[in-house]
Coordinates of C-alpha atoms and ligand atoms in Angstrom, one line a residue:
X25 CA 22.0 -5.0 16.0
X26 CA 20.0 -2.3 13.7
X27 CA 16.4 -3.1 13.7
X28 CA 13.4 -2.0 11.4
X29 CA 9.9 -2.5 12.4
X30 CA 7.2 -1.8 9.7
X31 CA 4.1 -0.5 10.9
X32 CA 2.3 2.5 12.5
X33 CA 0.0 1.2 15.2
X34 CA -0.2 0.5 18.6
X35 CA 1.1 -2.8 18.1
X36 CA 4.2 -1.6 16.5
X37 CA 4.9 1.0 19.4
X38 CA 4.7 -1.7 21.9
X39 CA 7.1 -3.8 19.8
X40 CA 9.4 -0.7 19.6
X41 CA 9.2 -0.4 23.2
X42 CA 10.1 -3.8 24.2
X43 CA 12.9 -4.2 21.5
X44 CA 14.3 -0.8 22.6
X45 CA 14.8 -2.4 26.2
X46 CA 16.8 -5.3 24.8
X47 CA 20.7 -4.2 24.9
X48 CA 21.1 -6.2 21.8
X49 CA 19.3 -3.1 19.7
X50 CA 21.8 -0.7 19.0
X51 CA 19.3 1.4 16.4
X52 CA 15.9 1.3 15.8
X53 CA 13.8 2.8 12.9
X54 CA 10.0 2.1 12.5
X55 CA 8.4 3.0 9.3
X56 CA 6.1 4.9 8.9
X57 CA 5.9 4.9 12.6
X58 CA 3.6 7.5 14.5
X59 CA 4.2 10.2 17.1
X60 CA 4.5 7.9 20.3
X61 CA 6.9 5.9 18.4
X62 CA 8.8 8.8 17.4
X63 CA 9.6 9.5 21.0
X64 CA 11.6 6.4 21.4
X65 CA 12.7 5.5 17.6
X66 CA 13.5 7.3 14.4
X67 CA 10.6 7.1 12.4
X68 CA 10.8 6.8 8.5
X69 CA 8.4 7.4 5.4
X70 CA 8.9 4.1 3.4
X71 CA 6.0 2.3 1.3
X72 CA 5.9 -0.8 3.4
X73 CA 3.9 -2.9 1.1
X74 CA 6.6 -2.3 -1.6
X75 CA 9.3 -5.2 -1.2
X76 CA 11.9 -3.6 -3.6
X77 CA 11.7 -0.2 -1.8
X78 CA 12.1 -2.1 1.6
X79 CA 15.1 -3.8 0.5
X80 CA 16.6 -0.7 -0.7
X81 CA 16.1 0.8 2.7
X82 CA 17.4 -2.3 4.5
X83 CA 20.6 -2.0 2.3
X84 CA 21.0 1.7 2.7
X85 CA 20.6 1.6 6.7
X86 CA 22.4 -1.3 7.6
X87 CA 19.7 -3.0 9.0
X88 CA 20.2 -6.3 10.7
X89 CA 16.9 -7.5 11.3
X90 CA 13.3 -6.8 10.1
X91 CA 10.2 -7.2 12.1
X92 CA 6.9 -7.0 9.9
X93 CA 3.9 -6.0 12.1
X94 CA 0.6 -5.7 9.6
X95 CA -0.6 -8.4 7.4
X96 CA -0.7 -6.3 4.3
X97 CA 3.0 -6.4 3.7
X98 CA 3.3 -10.0 4.8
X99 CA 0.3 -10.9 2.0
X100 CA 2.3 -8.8 -0.2
X101 CA 5.6 -11.0 0.0
X102 CA 7.6 -8.5 1.6
X103 CA 9.1 -11.1 3.9
X104 CA 10.1 -13.0 0.9
X105 CA 11.6 -10.3 -0.8
X106 CA 13.7 -9.6 2.0
X107 CA 14.9 -13.1 2.8
X108 CA 16.0 -13.5 -0.8
X109 CA 18.1 -10.7 -0.1
X110 CA 19.6 -12.5 2.7
X111 CA 18.3 -10.3 5.6
X112 CA 16.9 -11.5 9.1
X113 CA 13.4 -11.3 9.0
X114 CA 10.4 -12.1 11.2
X115 CA 7.5 -12.7 9.5
X116 CA 5.6 -15.5 7.3
X117 CA 6.4 -16.0 3.6
X118 CA 3.4 -14.7 1.3
X119 CA 2.5 -18.5 0.8
X120 CA 2.2 -18.9 4.3
X121 CA 0.5 -15.7 5.0
X122 CA -2.5 -17.3 3.3
X123 CA -3.4 -18.4 6.5
X124 CA -4.9 -15.1 7.2
X125 CA -5.2 -13.9 3.4
X126 CA -7.7 -16.6 2.4
X127 CA -10.1 -17.8 4.7
X128 CA -10.9 -20.6 2.5
X129 CA -7.2 -21.8 2.2
X130 CA -7.5 -21.8 6.1
X131 CA -10.3 -23.8 6.2
X132 CA -8.5 -26.7 3.7
X133 CA -5.5 -26.7 6.0
X134 CA -7.9 -27.2 9.1
X135 CA -9.6 -30.3 6.9
X136 CA -6.1 -31.8 6.1
X137 CA -4.7 -31.3 9.8
X138 CA -8.1 -32.4 11.3
X139 CA -8.2 -29.2 13.6
X140 CA -11.4 -28.6 15.2
X141 CA -13.3 -25.8 13.3
X142 CA -16.8 -24.8 12.6
X143 CA -18.3 -26.6 9.6
X144 CA -18.1 -24.7 6.3
X145 CA -18.7 -24.2 2.6
X146 CA -16.6 -22.4 0.0
X147 CA -18.6 -20.7 -2.9
X148 CA -17.7 -18.8 -6.2
X149 CA -21.3 -17.7 -7.1
X150 CA -24.3 -16.2 -5.0
X151 CA -26.7 -19.0 -6.3
X152 CA -24.8 -22.1 -4.7
X153 CA -24.0 -19.8 -1.8
X154 CA -27.8 -19.1 -0.9
X155 CA -28.8 -22.6 -1.7
X156 CA -26.4 -23.7 1.2
X157 CA -27.8 -20.7 3.7
X158 CA -31.1 -22.2 2.9
X159 CA -29.9 -26.1 4.0
X160 CA -28.0 -24.7 7.1
X161 CA -30.6 -22.4 8.3
X162 CA -29.2 -19.4 10.7
X163 CA -27.6 -18.4 12.6
X164 CA -25.2 -18.5 10.4
X165 CA -21.5 -16.8 9.5
X166 CA -20.8 -15.1 6.0
X167 CA -17.3 -14.4 5.5
X168 CA -15.3 -12.7 2.2
X169 CA -12.4 -15.1 1.5
X170 CA -9.8 -12.4 1.5
X171 CA -8.3 -9.5 3.5
X172 CA -11.2 -7.2 4.2
X173 CA -9.6 -4.9 7.1
X174 CA -11.6 -7.1 9.8
X175 CA -14.7 -6.3 8.1
X176 CA -15.5 -9.1 6.1
X177 CA -17.5 -11.0 8.2
X178 CA -21.2 -11.0 8.9
X179 CA -22.8 -12.9 11.7
X180 CA -26.5 -13.4 10.2
X181 CA -28.9 -14.2 12.9
X182 CA -31.7 -14.9 10.4
X183 CA -31.8 -16.8 6.9
X184 CA -32.9 -13.5 5.3
X185 CA -29.9 -11.5 6.7
X186 CA -27.6 -14.2 5.4
X187 CA -28.9 -13.9 1.9
X188 CA -28.6 -10.4 1.9
X189 CA -24.8 -10.8 2.8
X190 CA -24.4 -13.3 0.3
X191 CA -25.6 -10.6 -2.2
X192 CA -23.7 -7.8 -0.7
X193 CA -20.5 -9.8 -1.1
X194 CA -21.1 -11.1 -4.5
X195 CA -22.1 -7.8 -5.3
X196 CA -18.7 -6.3 -4.8
X197 CA -19.2 -4.3 -1.4
X198 CA -16.0 -6.0 -0.2
X199 CA -14.2 -5.6 -3.6
X200 CA -11.7 -8.5 -4.4
X201 CA -11.7 -9.9 -1.0
X202 CA -15.6 -10.9 -1.6
X203 CA -15.2 -12.6 -4.9
X204 CA -14.9 -16.1 -2.8
X205 CA -17.3 -16.4 0.1
X206 CA -17.1 -18.8 2.8
X207 CA -20.1 -19.6 4.8
X208 CA -19.6 -21.3 8.2
X209 CA -21.5 -22.9 11.2
X210 CA -22.2 -20.1 13.9
X211 CA -19.9 -21.3 17.0
X212 CA -21.0 -20.5 20.4
X213 CA -18.9 -20.1 23.3
X214 CA -16.3 -17.6 24.6
X215 CA -13.3 -16.3 22.6
X216 CA -9.8 -15.8 23.2
X217 CA -6.6 -15.2 21.5
X218 CA -3.8 -17.7 21.6
X219 CA -0.1 -16.6 20.5
X220 CA 2.7 -18.8 19.2
X221 CA 6.0 -18.3 17.6
X222 CA 6.9 -20.4 14.8
X223 CA 10.4 -21.0 13.4
X224 CA 9.2 -23.3 10.4
X225 CA 9.4 -26.5 12.5
X226 CA 9.4 -25.5 16.3
X227 CA 6.4 -24.0 18.1
X228 CA 6.6 -22.0 21.1
X229 CA 3.7 -20.5 23.1
X230 CA 4.1 -16.9 24.1
X231 CA 0.9 -16.0 25.7
X232 CA -3.2 -15.7 25.8
X233 CA -5.2 -12.7 25.5
X234 CA -8.9 -11.5 25.2
X235 CA -10.0 -8.6 23.0
X236 CA -13.0 -6.6 23.1
X237 CA -14.2 -6.6 19.2
X238 CA -17.3 -4.7 19.7
X239 CA -17.5 -0.8 19.9
X240 CA -19.9 -0.8 23.0
X241 CA -20.0 -1.5 26.5
X242 CA -21.2 -5.2 27.2
X243 CA -20.0 -6.2 24.0
X244 CA -22.8 -4.2 21.9
X245 CA -22.4 -2.3 18.7
X246 CA -20.6 -2.7 15.3
X247 CA -17.3 -4.4 15.2
X248 CA -14.0 -2.7 15.4
X249 CA -10.4 -3.7 15.2
X250 CA -10.7 -3.9 19.0
X251 CA -11.4 -1.5 21.8
X252 CA -9.3 -3.0 24.5
X253 CA -7.2 -6.4 25.8
X254 CA -6.1 -8.3 28.7
X255 CA -3.4 -10.8 29.1
X256 CA -3.5 -13.6 30.4
X257 CA -7.1 -14.9 29.5
X258 CA -8.2 -17.1 32.3
X259 CA -10.8 -18.8 29.7
X260 CA -7.6 -20.2 27.8
X261 CA -6.3 -22.1 30.7
X262 CA -3.2 -24.1 30.5
X263 CA -4.9 -27.6 29.8
X264 CA -7.1 -25.8 26.8
X265 CA -3.7 -24.1 25.5
X266 CA -2.4 -27.4 25.6
X267 CA -5.5 -29.1 23.7
X268 CA -5.1 -26.1 20.9
X269 CA -1.1 -26.8 20.6
X270 CA -2.0 -30.6 20.0
X271 CA -5.2 -30.4 18.1
X272 CA -4.8 -27.3 16.1
X273 CA -1.6 -25.5 16.1
X274 CA 0.9 -28.0 15.7
X275 CA -1.1 -30.1 12.9
X276 CA -1.2 -26.8 11.0
X277 CA 2.0 -26.3 11.1
X278 CA 3.0 -29.6 10.0
X279 CA 0.9 -29.0 7.3
X280 CA 2.2 -25.9 6.1
X281 CA 5.6 -27.6 5.9
X282 CA 4.4 -30.6 4.1
X283 CA 3.1 -28.1 1.8
X284 CA 6.1 -26.5 1.3
X285 CA 5.5 -23.3 2.9
X286 CA 6.5 -23.7 6.3
X287 CA 5.4 -21.0 9.1
X288 CA 7.7 -18.7 10.5
X289 CA 6.5 -15.5 12.5
X290 CA 4.0 -15.1 15.1
X291 CA 0.8 -17.1 14.7
X292 CA -2.4 -15.7 16.3
X293 CA -5.2 -18.0 16.5
X294 CA -8.9 -16.8 17.6
X295 CA -10.3 -19.7 19.4
X296 CA -13.9 -20.3 20.3
X297 CA -13.9 -22.2 23.7
X298 CA -17.0 -24.4 24.9
X299 CA -17.1 -27.3 27.3
X300 CA -13.4 -27.1 27.6
X301 CA -12.8 -27.5 23.9
X302 CA -11.2 -25.1 21.7
X303 CA -12.1 -24.5 18.1
X304 CA -10.5 -22.5 15.5
X305 CA -12.3 -19.2 14.3
X306 CA -9.3 -17.9 12.5
X307 CA -5.6 -17.7 12.2
X308 CA -3.9 -14.3 12.0
X309 CA -0.3 -14.1 10.6
X310 CA 0.8 -11.1 12.9
X311 CA 0.2 -10.0 16.5
X312 CA -3.1 -8.8 17.3
X313 CA -3.6 -5.0 17.9
X314 CA -4.4 -4.1 21.0
X315 CA -3.4 -7.8 22.0
X316 CA 0.1 -6.9 21.4
X317 CA 0.4 -4.3 23.5
X318 CA -0.5 -6.4 26.8
X319 CA 1.7 -9.0 25.7
X320 CA 4.6 -7.0 25.2
X321 CA 4.1 -5.2 28.5
X322 CA 4.4 -8.7 30.1
X323 CA 7.3 -9.9 27.9
X324 CA 9.4 -6.9 27.9
X325 CA 13.0 -7.0 26.5
X326 CA 12.8 -11.0 25.9
X327 CA 10.3 -10.2 23.1
X328 CA 13.5 -9.2 20.6
X329 CA 15.3 -12.5 21.7
X330 CA 12.3 -14.8 20.9
X331 CA 11.6 -13.1 17.8
X332 CA 15.0 -13.6 16.7
X333 CA 15.1 -17.2 17.5
X334 CA 12.2 -17.7 15.2
X335 CA 13.8 -16.0 12.4
X336 CA 16.8 -18.1 13.0
X337 CA 15.0 -21.4 13.4
X338 CA 16.4 -21.7 17.1
X339 CA 13.1 -21.8 19.0
X340 CA 13.7 -25.2 20.2
X341 CA 16.2 -23.9 22.5
X342 CA 14.3 -20.7 23.5
X343 CA 12.5 -20.1 26.9
X344 CA 9.5 -17.8 27.8
X345 CA 10.1 -16.1 31.4
X346 CA 6.5 -15.8 32.0
X347 CA 5.8 -12.8 34.2
X348 CA 3.0 -13.7 36.6
X349 CA 1.1 -10.7 36.5
X350 CA -1.7 -9.1 34.5
X351 CA -2.1 -6.5 32.0
X352 CA -4.5 -4.4 30.5
X353 CA -4.7 -1.9 27.5
X354 CA -8.0 0.4 27.0
X355 CA -8.1 1.7 23.6
X356 CA -9.0 5.5 23.1
X357 CA -10.6 6.2 19.8
X358 CA -12.1 8.9 18.0
X359 CA -15.7 9.9 18.4
X360 CA -17.7 7.9 15.5
X361 CA -15.2 5.3 15.1
X362 CA -15.9 2.5 13.2
X363 CA -17.9 4.8 11.2
X364 CA -16.6 8.2 10.2
X365 CA -14.8 10.2 12.4
X366 CA -13.0 13.5 12.5
X367 CA -9.3 14.1 12.3
X368 CA -7.3 16.4 13.8
X369 CA -8.7 16.9 17.2
X370 CA -6.1 17.7 20.1
X371 CA -5.1 15.6 22.8
X372 CA -4.0 16.9 26.0
X373 CA -2.6 15.4 29.6
X374 CA -0.3 12.8 28.4
X375 CA 2.7 14.6 30.2
X376 CA 0.9 14.0 33.4
X377 CA 1.5 10.7 32.9
X378 CA 4.5 8.8 34.2
X379 CA 5.6 5.7 32.0
X380 CA 7.5 2.7 33.3
X381 CA 7.3 -0.6 33.1
X382 CA 4.1 -0.9 34.6
X383 CA 2.3 1.7 32.9
X384 CA 2.6 3.1 29.1
X385 CA 0.3 4.9 26.7
X386 CA 1.1 3.2 23.5
X387 CA 0.1 5.3 20.1
X388 CA -1.7 4.4 17.2
X389 CA -3.3 7.1 15.1
X390 CA -1.5 10.0 16.4
X391 CA 0.9 12.6 14.7
X392 CA 2.3 15.9 16.0
X393 CA 0.6 19.2 14.4
X394 CA 2.5 22.4 15.1
X395 CA 3.9 20.8 17.9
X396 CA 0.5 19.5 19.4
X397 CA -0.2 15.7 19.5
X398 CA -3.4 15.6 17.3
X399 CA -5.7 12.3 16.5
X400 CA -5.1 11.0 13.0
X401 CA -7.1 7.6 13.1
X402 CA -9.7 5.7 14.5
X403 CA -8.0 4.1 17.1
X404 CA -5.7 6.5 18.7
X405 CA -4.4 5.8 22.3
X406 CA -3.9 2.1 24.0
X407 CA -3.5 2.9 27.8
X408 CA -1.7 0.0 29.1
X409 CA -1.0 -0.9 32.7
X410 CA 0.0 -4.1 34.6
X411 CA -1.0 -5.3 38.1
X412 CA -0.7 -8.3 40.4
X413 CA -4.3 -8.9 39.7
X414 CA -6.4 -8.1 36.6
X415 CA -8.5 -5.7 38.7
X416 CA -5.0 -3.7 39.9
X417 CA -4.2 -3.5 36.3
X418 CA -7.7 -2.1 35.2
X419 CA -7.7 0.5 38.1
X420 CA -3.9 1.6 36.8
X421 CA -5.1 1.4 33.1
X422 CA -8.6 3.6 34.1
X423 CA -6.4 5.9 36.4
X424 CA -4.1 7.0 33.4
X425 CA -7.1 7.4 30.9
X426 CA -8.5 9.9 33.6
X427 CA -5.8 12.0 32.9
X428 CA -5.9 12.2 29.4
X429 CA -8.0 15.3 28.3
X430 CA -9.1 14.3 24.7
X431 CA -12.8 15.8 24.5
X432 CA -12.6 13.9 20.6
X433 CA -12.4 10.6 22.0
X434 CA -14.1 7.9 23.5
X435 CA -13.3 4.5 25.4
X436 CA -15.2 1.2 26.5
X437 CA -15.2 1.2 30.8
X438 CA -15.6 -2.3 30.9
X439 CA -12.7 -3.8 29.3
X440 CA -12.0 -7.2 31.1
X441 CA -15.4 -7.7 32.3
X442 CA -15.7 -11.5 31.8
X443 CA -12.6 -12.0 33.7
X444 CA -13.5 -9.5 36.6
X445 CA -17.2 -10.7 36.7
Ligands
AMP5 P1 -12.9 -13.3 11.8 O1 -12.4 -12.3 11.2 O2 -13.1 -14.6 11.0 O3 -12.1 -13.4 13.1 O4 -14.2 -12.8 12.3 C1 -14.2 -11.8 13.3 C2 -15.6 -12.5 14.3 O5 -16.7 -12.7 13.9 C3 -14.5 -13.3 15.2 O6 -13.6 -12.4 16.2 C4 -15.6 -13.8 16.0 O7 -16.1 -13.5 17.0 C5 -16.6 -13.8 15.1 N1 -16.8 -15.2 14.2 C6 -16.4 -15.5 13.3 N2 -16.5 -16.5 12.8 C7 -17.3 -17.1 13.7 C8 -17.9 -18.5 13.8 N3 -17.9 -19.7 12.9 N4 -19.0 -18.8 14.7 C9 -19.2 -17.7 15.8 N5 -18.6 -15.9 15.5 C10 -17.7 -16.2 14.5
LIG6 N1 -7.4 -7.6 17.7 C1 -7.8 -8.2 16.7 C2 -6.7 -8.3 15.6 O1 -5.8 -7.6 15.6 O2 -7.0 -9.1 14.8

């Protein structure tokens, strides 16, 4: 079959890498892609948030299956446009993508589904929000309702910080995303990511991972899109995963179906785990980036079959062949990220790395400039390896990092520290 993947990050490189290993894939196009993806698939220039343009591209290129990587096209209704045109697509409808696009929507679904999550209030103006902050005290979490590229969450350690955050959000510093604000109880515990595939009726867990959101070692400094990940996440034991399925995921899926917006695609549940009990931090309607990189390393070619089952509504017949091993990905980012950073610095040494089913460098913000690999984004490379133990995977991944000659980049040396300690 001819397959189109939408997106350009490390997540999409990993998806492309897994899909290409499956004999069902005859031709793969990734739009817009990046320099790493271009080594294994065709890349095409396309406005992936423009549903009409995507439909035309699909028709012209005889695409049989579309996999949507990031949240923006999902929230823009690209999956709906494709389905209306009779195209097989992996990814939720615009209505179902509200599970990521609106934090207030997700909280209301949790209320209706009885899913454990932080206590909250939902506000349309600063005065009411501040009154709520004063009754709750600190620490407290202030969230812009809409999509804010992972930046719309402020964890306020003092009441003053919280009041300032409220003013900032209603003052427009997050644009339309902050027109409504959700204020949440601060949850303590250890965070982990749980990934399930859904076909509107059936739900199939496909793996666990732990991300490292802070830029600095020891989980310090500002939040990023994620500086590294590993899978599986031991904190999300089978028993806790089962609890998350029965208390959070399945009730959410039932509520979505009951509202006429059945969920189809991958659902990424960010969980806070304390004393053996998972609570929902957030949903994302896509694979995590960089969590996808470690999941794809461990799933390999079957990832395509699983995504096809989700798209076709046949997940009840699908089975996951679990890999017994561990995977780790170390993100290399441009100096300055997540603040301002320079573009165009040269990256050398990738040729010295032998890539195989155990070792892969997935590209994020890269491009070829005059035949030389250059960094064009904040997060640039995802250096990924598998091993029999997490320590083996870490040794291999950091061994690969050592071979990469990129003075304009940096990375965290402690990915996996919680599980390795
Ligand atoms: P979100 O965009 O909702 O995932 O929030 C970003 C990050 O903020 C999460 O991954 C958590 O680390 C943290 N966070 C969000 N909500 C809470 C909460 N209620 N309690 C503690 N930490 C939170
Ligand atoms: N790595 C976090 C995310 O994809 O949202």
